[in-house]
Amino acid sequence: MASDIVIAQTTIDDEEQAQALARGAVESRLAACAHIDQPFAATYWWKGAIETAQEWRISYKTTTARLAELEAWVAAHHSYDVPEWITLPVTGGSEAYLKWVVEETTPQSAE
């Protein structure tokens, strides 16, 4: 089951937007949960110059089955021209936690 779980990450330079990206993905069941890291300094090349910004990292726990939809959702709601989007495979973990991630990212049928 671990191979079905991934951590997907993005960064953003606004705390309220970070919270909206985290909450929206979880509300849409594209991620079981999302963690927002404390702000950090980012230094990077952008349009031929070195930039420095304060950013927040959002880490989504999701399944490979929901990953493409989560990526599209984040891209549609993100304010950056080129948002960071990386994924990390989960190679192990608590079986109960991994099962929970799968359950919480499974689309719910209307009752």
mmCIF file of C-alpha atoms in Angstrom:
data_model
loop_
_atom_site.group_PDB
_atom_site.id
_atom_site.type_symbol
_atom_site.label_atom_id
_atom_site.label_comp_id
_atom_site.label_asym_id
_atom_site.label_seq_id
_atom_site.Cartn_x
_atom_site.Cartn_y
_atom_site.Cartn_z
ATOM 1 C CA MET A 1 0.000 0.000 0.000
ATOM 2 C CA ALA A 2 2.899 2.405 0.642
ATOM 3 C CA SER A 3 3.615 2.603 -3.084
ATOM 4 C CA ASP A 4 0.098 4.011 -3.629
ATOM 5 C CA ILE A 5 0.801 6.990 -1.335
ATOM 6 C CA VAL A 6 2.744 10.101 -2.302
ATOM 7 C CA ILE A 7 3.631 13.418 -0.746
ATOM 8 C CA ALA A 8 3.183 16.288 -3.186
ATOM 9 C CA GLN A 9 4.647 19.692 -2.395
ATOM 10 C CA THR A 10 4.273 23.265 -3.518
ATOM 11 C CA THR A 11 5.331 26.626 -2.108
ATOM 12 C CA ILE A 12 3.657 30.033 -2.048
ATOM 13 C CA ASP A 13 4.571 33.493 -0.777
ATOM 14 C CA ASP A 14 1.345 34.267 1.084
ATOM 15 C CA GLU A 15 0.163 32.522 4.264
ATOM 16 C CA GLU A 16 -3.551 32.990 3.530
ATOM 17 C CA GLN A 17 -3.088 31.497 0.066
ATOM 18 C CA ALA A 18 -1.188 28.590 1.619
ATOM 19 C CA GLN A 19 -4.112 27.961 3.955
ATOM 20 C CA ALA A 20 -6.592 28.189 1.062
ATOM 21 C CA LEU A 21 -4.556 25.762 -1.071
ATOM 22 C CA ALA A 22 -4.316 23.315 1.829
ATOM 23 C CA ARG A 23 -7.969 23.505 2.851
ATOM 24 C CA GLY A 24 -9.355 23.441 -0.685
ATOM 25 C CA ALA A 25 -7.465 20.294 -1.638
ATOM 26 C CA VAL A 26 -8.579 18.513 1.529
ATOM 27 C CA GLU A 27 -12.199 19.680 1.143
ATOM 28 C CA SER A 28 -12.128 18.325 -2.420
ATOM 29 C CA ARG A 29 -10.729 15.008 -1.125
ATOM 30 C CA LEU A 30 -7.729 15.385 -3.404
ATOM 31 C CA ALA A 31 -5.528 15.032 -0.319
ATOM 32 C CA ALA A 32 -6.194 13.352 3.019
ATOM 33 C CA CYS A 33 -4.309 16.134 4.766
ATOM 34 C CA ALA A 34 -1.987 19.013 4.048
ATOM 35 C CA HIS A 35 0.765 20.388 6.237
ATOM 36 C CA ILE A 36 1.908 23.987 6.003
ATOM 37 C CA ASP A 37 5.481 24.559 7.132
ATOM 38 C CA GLN A 38 6.619 27.682 8.945
ATOM 39 C CA PRO A 39 7.782 30.443 6.603
ATOM 40 C CA PHE A 40 11.309 30.129 5.276
ATOM 41 C CA ALA A 41 13.612 32.129 3.028
ATOM 42 C CA ALA A 42 13.786 30.941 -0.580
ATOM 43 C CA THR A 43 16.514 32.051 -2.995
ATOM 44 C CA TYR A 44 16.090 31.196 -6.665
ATOM 45 C CA TRP A 45 16.610 32.286 -10.261
ATOM 46 C CA TRP A 46 13.595 33.983 -11.854
ATOM 47 C CA LYS A 47 13.603 35.787 -15.216
ATOM 48 C CA GLY A 48 17.364 36.183 -15.276
ATOM 49 C CA ALA A 49 17.814 37.470 -11.720
ATOM 50 C CA ILE A 50 18.334 35.975 -8.306
ATOM 51 C CA GLU A 51 15.254 36.516 -6.132
ATOM 52 C CA THR A 52 14.691 36.024 -2.421
ATOM 53 C CA ALA A 53 11.239 35.584 -0.934
ATOM 54 C CA GLN A 54 9.512 34.326 2.171
ATOM 55 C CA GLU A 55 7.481 31.239 1.351
ATOM 56 C CA TRP A 56 5.353 28.558 2.962
ATOM 57 C CA ARG A 57 5.634 24.905 1.871
ATOM 58 C CA ILE A 58 2.450 22.886 1.589
ATOM 59 C CA SER A 59 2.852 19.096 1.728
ATOM 60 C CA TYR A 60 -0.147 17.073 0.593
ATOM 61 C CA LYS A 61 -0.642 13.396 1.536
ATOM 62 C CA THR A 62 -2.497 11.721 -1.312
ATOM 63 C CA THR A 63 -2.650 8.645 -3.520
ATOM 64 C CA THR A 64 -1.172 8.081 -6.939
ATOM 65 C CA ALA A 65 -4.756 7.703 -8.205
ATOM 66 C CA ARG A 66 -5.609 11.280 -7.124
ATOM 67 C CA LEU A 67 -2.244 12.888 -7.914
ATOM 68 C CA ALA A 68 -2.965 14.166 -11.436
ATOM 69 C CA GLU A 69 -6.247 15.725 -10.321
ATOM 70 C CA LEU A 70 -4.551 17.325 -7.303
ATOM 71 C CA GLU A 71 -1.786 18.725 -9.514
ATOM 72 C CA ALA A 72 -4.340 20.233 -11.909
ATOM 73 C CA TRP A 73 -6.351 21.688 -9.007
ATOM 74 C CA VAL A 74 -3.264 23.289 -7.426
ATOM 75 C CA ALA A 75 -2.145 24.717 -10.777
ATOM 76 C CA ALA A 76 -5.607 26.237 -11.325
ATOM 77 C CA HIS A 77 -5.686 27.844 -7.863
ATOM 78 C CA HIS A 78 -2.029 28.848 -7.479
ATOM 79 C CA SER A 79 -0.937 32.450 -8.068
ATOM 80 C CA TYR A 80 2.576 31.663 -9.394
ATOM 81 C CA ASP A 81 3.329 31.505 -13.118
ATOM 82 C CA VAL A 82 5.399 28.368 -12.461
ATOM 83 C CA PRO A 83 4.481 26.884 -9.086
ATOM 84 C CA GLU A 84 6.797 24.360 -7.523
ATOM 85 C CA TRP A 85 5.312 20.898 -7.873
ATOM 86 C CA ILE A 86 7.302 17.906 -6.739
ATOM 87 C CA THR A 87 6.214 14.497 -5.559
ATOM 88 C CA LEU A 88 7.914 12.127 -3.186
ATOM 89 C CA PRO A 89 7.059 8.438 -3.002
ATOM 90 C CA VAL A 90 6.112 7.031 0.379
ATOM 91 C CA THR A 91 8.046 3.811 0.770
ATOM 92 C CA GLY A 92 6.732 2.822 4.173
ATOM 93 C CA GLY A 93 4.729 3.885 7.167
ATOM 94 C CA SER A 94 2.018 2.883 9.546
ATOM 95 C CA GLU A 95 -0.431 0.608 7.754
ATOM 96 C CA ALA A 96 -3.310 2.290 9.607
ATOM 97 C CA TYR A 97 -2.169 5.758 8.478
ATOM 98 C CA LEU A 98 -1.646 4.696 4.878
ATOM 99 C CA LYS A 99 -5.089 3.095 4.840
ATOM 100 C CA TRP A 100 -6.548 6.344 6.211
ATOM 101 C CA VAL A 101 -4.942 8.357 3.381
ATOM 102 C CA VAL A 102 -6.546 6.034 0.821
ATOM 103 C CA GLU A 103 -9.949 6.201 2.525
ATOM 104 C CA GLU A 104 -9.943 9.997 2.825
ATOM 105 C CA THR A 105 -8.961 10.581 -0.798
ATOM 106 C CA THR A 106 -11.568 8.235 -2.213
ATOM 107 C CA PRO A 107 -14.328 10.304 -3.848
ATOM 108 C CA GLN A 108 -17.510 10.173 -1.817
ATOM 109 C CA SER A 109 -20.771 9.195 -3.458
ATOM 110 C CA ALA A 110 -23.755 11.455 -2.937
ATOM 111 C CA GLU A 111 -26.090 9.991 -0.363
#
